Every structure is written in C-alpha cells, then in structure tokens.
Amino acid sequence: MYHKFIKPFPKDFLWGASTSAYQVEGAWNEDGKGPSVIDMAKHPEGTSDFKVASDHYHRYKEDIALFAEMGLKAYRFSIAWTRIYPNGTGEINQKGIDFYNNLINELLSHNIEPVVTMYHFDLPYALQQKGGWESRQTIDAFENYARTLFTCFGDRVKYWLTINEQNMMIMHGPAIGIIDPDKENPKKELYQQNHHMLLAQAKSINLCHEMCKNAKIGPAPNICSIYPASSKPEDVMAAYNFSAIRNWLYLDAVVYGCYNGTAWSYMEEKGCTPSIQEGDMKILESAKPDFIAFNYYTTATVAQSKGEDSDKNHTGDQQLAFGEAGVYRGASNQYLEKTQFGWEIDPTGLRNTLRELSDRYRLPLLVTENGLGAYDKLEEGETINDDYRIEFLKKHIEQARLAITDGVNLMGYCPWSAIDLVSTHQGISKRYGFIYVNRDEFDLKDLRRIKKKSFYWYKNVIKSNGDKL
Ligand code: BG6
C-alpha cells in the first residue's frame, strides 16, 4: 500500500538494542555460576567458545555508558538461569542476583529501560541431565526461577520476555548447539519438549501478572513471513504448511491457548503429537501475553514438496536444513540479495511480517532482534566503516515505519546487537554490534570497545525519533 502521509514513530518508541547472556557476558564459571547446555555444547571447528565472549560481565558499566551515549531507550538482555540457580533449582546464588541488580540499576541510572529475556537457549546443564524439557520437572524449575526473577527484579523491570526463539530450539536445536548433532532426535521428543515449554511459559506469564502489577510480558519467537515460490496453489499451500509449523504453532498456543490446526495435523501425520495431561490446556488458555516480541532476520520461501527426501536441502537460508518430504521444500528467493553469510535480506519482509502478526493477534509488537552479521574490519584511526550495516538497518527501519502507517502497533525496535558478541554458531568473526570488541576468534587481545560508524548513525536515528535515517 502506498501512503500519502507516513506516520511518525510514536513518542515513547523503545529504540533499543539486544544481546543475550552467554553471547556477551563471559565469566562462564565465575561467582558461583553453574554450567548451561550451551557451555557444555561442542563448538563448530574454527569458532570461539563462549567462555570470555565480550567480557561484559566485568565491563558492563563501561558498556552501559556507551549505550547511554548512543541514546538507547531500551536494552534487551537475557538473564543466565545458571547465575541465579547454578543447578537450575535449589540454592539461589546471591552473586548472580547481585550482578543483575547492578546491571538493572546501572541501566536505570542512565534512563535505559531494561527488557529482560528470562531464558535464551542456556538451560542449566543440571536440568538437562535430569531429562531437560522432556521432563515435567523442568516446568516447575522454570516457574520457580521465574518467581525468583519477579521477586528480585520485578520492582524495576517493566518488560519481560519469556523464552527466546522456542521455535528455533525445536526446529534447529543442533545448529544452535543445544542438541547434540550426533544424537537422534525423534520428533516425538521434541514436540513433547515444546509442550512443556509452552506450559512453563504460560505459568510464568500468569505469575508475572500476579506478582508485578505494572509489568508486561510476552513471548519472543523468531517469526517471519513465508512466501510461496510461485502462484501455483500447491506452492501457496506449502507456504501455509511451513508457516503453521514454524510460526503459528508457537504463537497460537501462547496467544489463544490452543494448538494450531495445521500444525497439529502435521504432528499427527508424523506421529509426534505430545502427550497432554488433564489441565494442561486450561493452563495454556489462562495465560494472556501483553505483547508479542519477535526476532526477525529474513523471510523464507517454499515450494510444494514432491514427497521425496531430496526436499530436505540446504538453500543457504541460515545454512540450516530446510524442507520436509510431503510438507514443503525450501526455495531461494530470486528477488532478494544475500549477506556474506548467505542469509537473504528482506526489509519489506519485515513490514509483511509485522502486518501478518498484527492482523492475526491484535497485540502490540516489539522487534527484539534484527541485524546484519558481517566481517567488520578495524581500520586505521580506530574506525570501523560498517556502511553495509547502516544500509541494512535503515531499510528495515523504513519498513517498520511503513508498517506503523499501515496500522501496526509497534512498541519498539531492538536490533541485534548492542555490542559485538559471539554468534550462536559462527563465532565472533560474524559481528553484529554497534560497538566493536577488539578480539579475534581465539586471540582475546585487549577486548577494548570501539564505536563503529553505525554507532554514530543509530545515535542520530534515536535522537530524531527515526526521522533521520
Ligand atoms: C537468533 C538468536 O537466532 O539469531 C541469537 O536469538 C543469535 O542468539 C542470532 O545470535 C543471530 O544468529 P547467529 O547464528 O548469526 O548468531
């Protein structure tokens, strides 16, 4: 739709930026922190582990001062469950509470709104050893952890996100590093884990509403529009299939408290419907999120599946296996360019996704990740000329503004990432930040912080409330 008048960003728009605990903090075993599944995972060869990451745990004050200089109104970060409960449950680790208290207070002293993800891929390893999300005990452990977070930080944190990218954990666990790639993972187990996460999420939403009257809470999946490869009706249906399995399964459950029909029929077909205990659906129905946060990097395009194994191929889309016999087949999109890492770039897709979400769920939306992973270069004079990143973000912000003009209630935009961090499966060389961290994959150098060109650009964007791109 063309508009004669493009609406401005709302006055209280949350211009932010994001990180996650294990990717930025380091100090993986300090001050009583227990190991998480991420700490214990095998790392792809040639990429750094997360032991030091960007050393944010020791440098958070310096980092937050830089975020404030950039003008951030919000900072989306995650709490490492294993800093609070080293074993997932049991004794609280006071030093972990102290760290996040200090972090939150430091943000607030700079007028930066904390947006807190409760769980970003890093399940306590002790829980994993007891069955992880396959066990219903993990639901109780999460509820207990959530209660502790709301008790300790609920007086100051207004925005909570439950689980980061639950859909990617279920669909791409081995690539993220949380599921052993050598292990067979029958779908049945995965969708049982998913059901348990949905319950844990619903319980934590209810708890937040009970305990923190002024807070808002929502899920944080990775959502994107799915395009059919052509106007052939069978390709369109493949797009519906994939969208139901990838997107709506997760959001229908949290917003409407039910399983998406197409996704359920897919699980029946594959013999992987979860066992649902009496009372489970009532719990799902009872929880009402206040908003939907979502991560957006790119869209996906699919064609009709020919029902053969060759449907599962690698198309360059996030370098993940993409396609399922009899359901959909991944296709590349001839209209889109790709990043250095092969991810398709689709700013208009962000507008499409925002509109789909808004029409389907009628809730406020918050973009909690969007960004460009690239090989940045530190040049003479302490400069990083990341014009490509500026171009990427500029185009996405333009589309976000058009979506607002279309009628979408968008609360904020928190690109990935506030500062360089270790990519989930491709090391530190794949950089996303506005602030450069001086280290290489294996040489930690001095870890000094250097403002990239995009830092100054984003500062201006925020100052002008999105007018000056
Ligand atoms: C999202 C995750 O999937 O994508 C982040 O929430 C991750 O943790 C980001 O870093 C980018 O992916 P990658 O693999 O490039 O780090």
Tab-separated table of N, CA and C in Angstrom, residues 379-439:
chain	number	residue	atom	x	y	z
A	379	GLU	N	39.899	-0.390	11.021
A	379	GLU	CA	40.796	0.304	10.102
A	379	GLU	C	41.643	1.321	10.840
A	380	GLU	N	42.551	1.922	10.116
A	380	GLU	CA	43.419	2.931	10.722
A	380	GLU	C	42.609	4.039	11.374
A	381	GLY	N	43.116	4.560	12.462
A	381	GLY	CA	42.412	5.665	13.119
A	381	GLY	C	41.239	5.165	13.937
A	382	GLU	N	41.303	3.884	14.337
A	382	GLU	CA	40.262	3.299	15.195
A	382	GLU	C	38.874	3.454	14.577
A	383	THR	N	38.741	3.185	13.295
A	383	THR	CA	37.416	3.294	12.664
A	383	THR	C	36.954	1.937	12.128
A	384	ILE	N	35.653	1.782	12.143
A	384	ILE	CA	35.028	0.609	11.522
A	384	ILE	C	33.934	1.186	10.630
A	385	ASN	N	34.161	1.097	9.345
A	385	ASN	CA	33.228	1.727	8.405
A	385	ASN	C	32.182	0.711	7.947
A	386	ASP	N	31.212	0.493	8.794
A	386	ASP	CA	30.210	-0.538	8.508
A	386	ASP	C	28.977	0.040	7.796
A	387	ASP	N	29.246	0.672	6.656
A	387	ASP	CA	28.127	1.273	5.885
A	387	ASP	C	27.079	0.241	5.498
A	388	TYR	N	27.531	-0.988	5.221
A	388	TYR	CA	26.590	-2.074	4.856
A	388	TYR	C	25.572	-2.317	5.963
A	389	ARG	N	26.022	-2.197	7.228
A	389	ARG	CA	25.101	-2.421	8.358
A	389	ARG	C	24.097	-1.262	8.439
A	390	ILE	N	24.610	-0.054	8.234
A	390	ILE	CA	23.739	1.126	8.276
A	390	ILE	C	22.646	0.976	7.211
A	391	GLU	N	23.083	0.570	6.014
A	391	GLU	CA	22.152	0.391	4.899
A	391	GLU	C	21.071	-0.642	5.255
A	392	PHE	N	21.509	-1.752	5.830
A	392	PHE	CA	20.593	-2.840	6.214
A	392	PHE	C	19.574	-2.324	7.231
A	393	LEU	N	20.054	-1.688	8.291
A	393	LEU	CA	19.151	-1.259	9.371
A	393	LEU	C	18.229	-0.142	8.890
A	394	LYS	N	18.786	0.765	8.111
A	394	LYS	CA	17.996	1.888	7.580
A	394	LYS	C	16.776	1.361	6.816
A	395	LYS	N	17.024	0.394	5.944
A	395	LYS	CA	15.926	-0.145	5.124
A	395	LYS	C	14.881	-0.848	5.992
A	396	HIS	N	15.334	-1.512	7.039
A	396	HIS	CA	14.373	-2.198	7.921
A	396	HIS	C	13.578	-1.191	8.749
A	397	ILE	N	14.234	-0.139	9.188
A	397	ILE	CA	13.509	0.876	9.988
A	397	ILE	C	12.474	1.581	9.107
A	398	GLU	N	12.846	1.843	7.865
A	398	GLU	CA	11.874	2.459	6.930
A	398	GLU	C	10.621	1.602	6.826
A	399	GLN	N	10.848	0.295	6.719
A	399	GLN	CA	9.706	-0.623	6.568
A	399	GLN	C	8.900	-0.733	7.865
A	400	ALA	N	9.595	-0.633	8.993
A	400	ALA	CA	8.876	-0.664	10.278
A	400	ALA	C	7.952	0.557	10.358
A	401	ARG	N	8.441	1.677	9.893
A	401	ARG	CA	7.637	2.906	9.932
A	401	ARG	C	6.425	2.789	8.995
A	402	LEU	N	6.661	2.177	7.842
A	402	LEU	CA	5.525	1.964	6.931
A	402	LEU	C	4.501	1.033	7.564
A	403	ALA	N	4.981	0.033	8.292
A	403	ALA	CA	4.044	-0.885	8.962
A	403	ALA	C	3.222	-0.129	9.999
A	404	ILE	N	3.855	0.801	10.687
A	404	ILE	CA	3.112	1.624	11.666
A	404	ILE	C	2.037	2.412	10.917
A	405	THR	N	2.405	2.943	9.774
A	405	THR	CA	1.436	3.697	8.954
A	405	THR	C	0.301	2.770	8.492
A	406	ASP	N	0.647	1.511	8.252
A	406	ASP	CA	-0.385	0.526	7.866
A	406	ASP	C	-1.341	0.216	9.024
A	407	GLY	N	-0.966	0.609	10.237
A	407	GLY	CA	-1.862	0.357	11.370
A	407	GLY	C	-1.307	-0.581	12.425
A	408	VAL	N	-0.048	-0.979	12.262
A	408	VAL	CA	0.550	-1.899	13.247
A	408	VAL	C	0.921	-1.140	14.520
A	409	ASN	N	0.634	-1.733	15.671
A	409	ASN	CA	1.026	-1.138	16.947
A	409	ASN	C	2.414	-1.670	17.318
A	410	LEU	N	3.433	-0.933	16.906
A	410	LEU	CA	4.814	-1.358	17.148
A	410	LEU	C	5.378	-0.564	18.325
A	411	MET	N	5.770	-1.287	19.376
A	411	MET	CA	6.244	-0.627	20.607
A	411	MET	C	7.702	-0.200	20.524
A	412	GLY	N	8.488	-0.950	19.766
A	412	GLY	CA	9.906	-0.634	19.759
A	412	GLY	C	10.685	-1.504	18.799
A	413	TYR	N	11.952	-1.143	18.668
A	413	TYR	CA	12.839	-1.829	17.724
A	413	TYR	C	14.195	-1.994	18.414
A	414	CYS	N	14.585	-3.241	18.640
A	414	CYS	CA	15.842	-3.530	19.343
A	414	CYS	C	16.721	-4.400	18.454
A	415	PRO	N	17.540	-3.775	17.615
A	415	PRO	CA	18.354	-4.586	16.706
A	415	PRO	C	19.409	-5.408	17.438
A	416	TRP	N	19.899	-6.395	16.724
A	416	TRP	CA	20.951	-7.287	17.185
A	416	TRP	C	22.212	-6.845	16.520
A	417	SER	N	23.234	-6.333	17.218
A	417	SER	CA	23.279	-6.404	18.650
A	417	SER	C	23.845	-5.087	19.184
A	418	ALA	N	23.642	-4.850	20.463
A	418	ALA	CA	24.116	-3.608	21.066
A	418	ALA	C	25.626	-3.487	20.906
A	419	ILE	N	26.302	-4.599	21.097
A	419	ILE	CA	27.769	-4.631	21.069
A	419	ILE	C	28.167	-5.956	20.418
A	420	ASP	N	29.362	-6.038	19.861
A	420	ASP	CA	29.803	-7.309	19.255
A	420	ASP	C	29.725	-8.426	20.284
A	421	LEU	N	29.352	-9.586	19.816
A	421	LEU	CA	29.232	-10.747	20.695
A	421	LEU	C	29.543	-11.998	19.881
A	422	VAL	N	29.595	-13.118	20.549
A	422	VAL	CA	29.908	-14.360	19.839
A	422	VAL	C	28.622	-14.894	19.220
A	423	SER	N	28.628	-15.029	17.909
A	423	SER	CA	27.444	-15.528	17.202
A	423	SER	C	27.114	-16.942	17.694
A	424	THR	N	25.833	-17.279	17.611
A	424	THR	CA	25.422	-18.562	18.175
A	424	THR	C	26.155	-19.747	17.553
A	425	HIS	N	26.358	-19.745	16.248
A	425	HIS	CA	27.090	-20.891	15.705
A	425	HIS	C	28.187	-20.511	14.724
A	426	GLN	N	28.525	-19.193	14.683
A	426	GLN	CA	29.575	-18.842	13.728
A	426	GLN	C	30.659	-17.927	14.301
A	427	GLY	N	30.820	-17.970	15.633
A	427	GLY	CA	31.959	-17.282	16.245
A	427	GLY	C	31.860	-15.772	16.313
A	428	ILE	N	32.953	-15.150	16.759
A	428	ILE	CA	32.972	-13.684	16.942
A	428	ILE	C	33.250	-12.968	15.621
A	429	SER	N	33.780	-13.696	14.642
A	429	SER	CA	34.105	-13.039	13.362
A	429	SER	C	32.844	-12.574	12.665
A	430	LYS	N	31.722	-13.214	13.005
A	430	LYS	CA	30.444	-12.770	12.435
A	430	LYS	C	29.912	-11.706	13.403
A	431	ARG	N	30.173	-10.451	13.064
A	431	ARG	CA	29.858	-9.376	14.008
A	431	ARG	C	28.524	-8.714	13.684
A	432	TYR	N	27.861	-8.275	14.736
A	432	TYR	CA	26.551	-7.635	14.581
A	432	TYR	C	26.478	-6.258	15.252
A	433	GLY	N	27.447	-5.939	16.131
A	433	GLY	CA	27.264	-4.826	17.061
A	433	GLY	C	27.404	-3.432	16.484
A	434	PHE	N	26.969	-2.457	17.292
A	434	PHE	CA	27.232	-1.036	17.018
A	434	PHE	C	28.600	-0.661	17.615
A	435	ILE	N	29.055	-1.519	18.533
A	435	ILE	CA	30.324	-1.272	19.221
A	435	ILE	C	31.237	-2.467	18.942
A	436	TYR	N	32.424	-2.160	18.463
A	436	TYR	CA	33.392	-3.216	18.126
A	436	TYR	C	34.102	-3.684	19.394
A	437	VAL	N	34.299	-4.981	19.508
A	437	VAL	CA	35.071	-5.520	20.627
A	437	VAL	C	36.369	-6.075	20.038
A	438	ASN	N	37.481	-5.527	20.503
A	438	ASN	CA	38.766	-5.876	19.910
A	438	ASN	C	39.279	-7.230	20.380
A	439	ARG	N	38.838	-8.258	19.706
A	439	ARG	CA	39.333	-9.615	19.928
A	439	ARG	C	39.132	-10.388	18.639
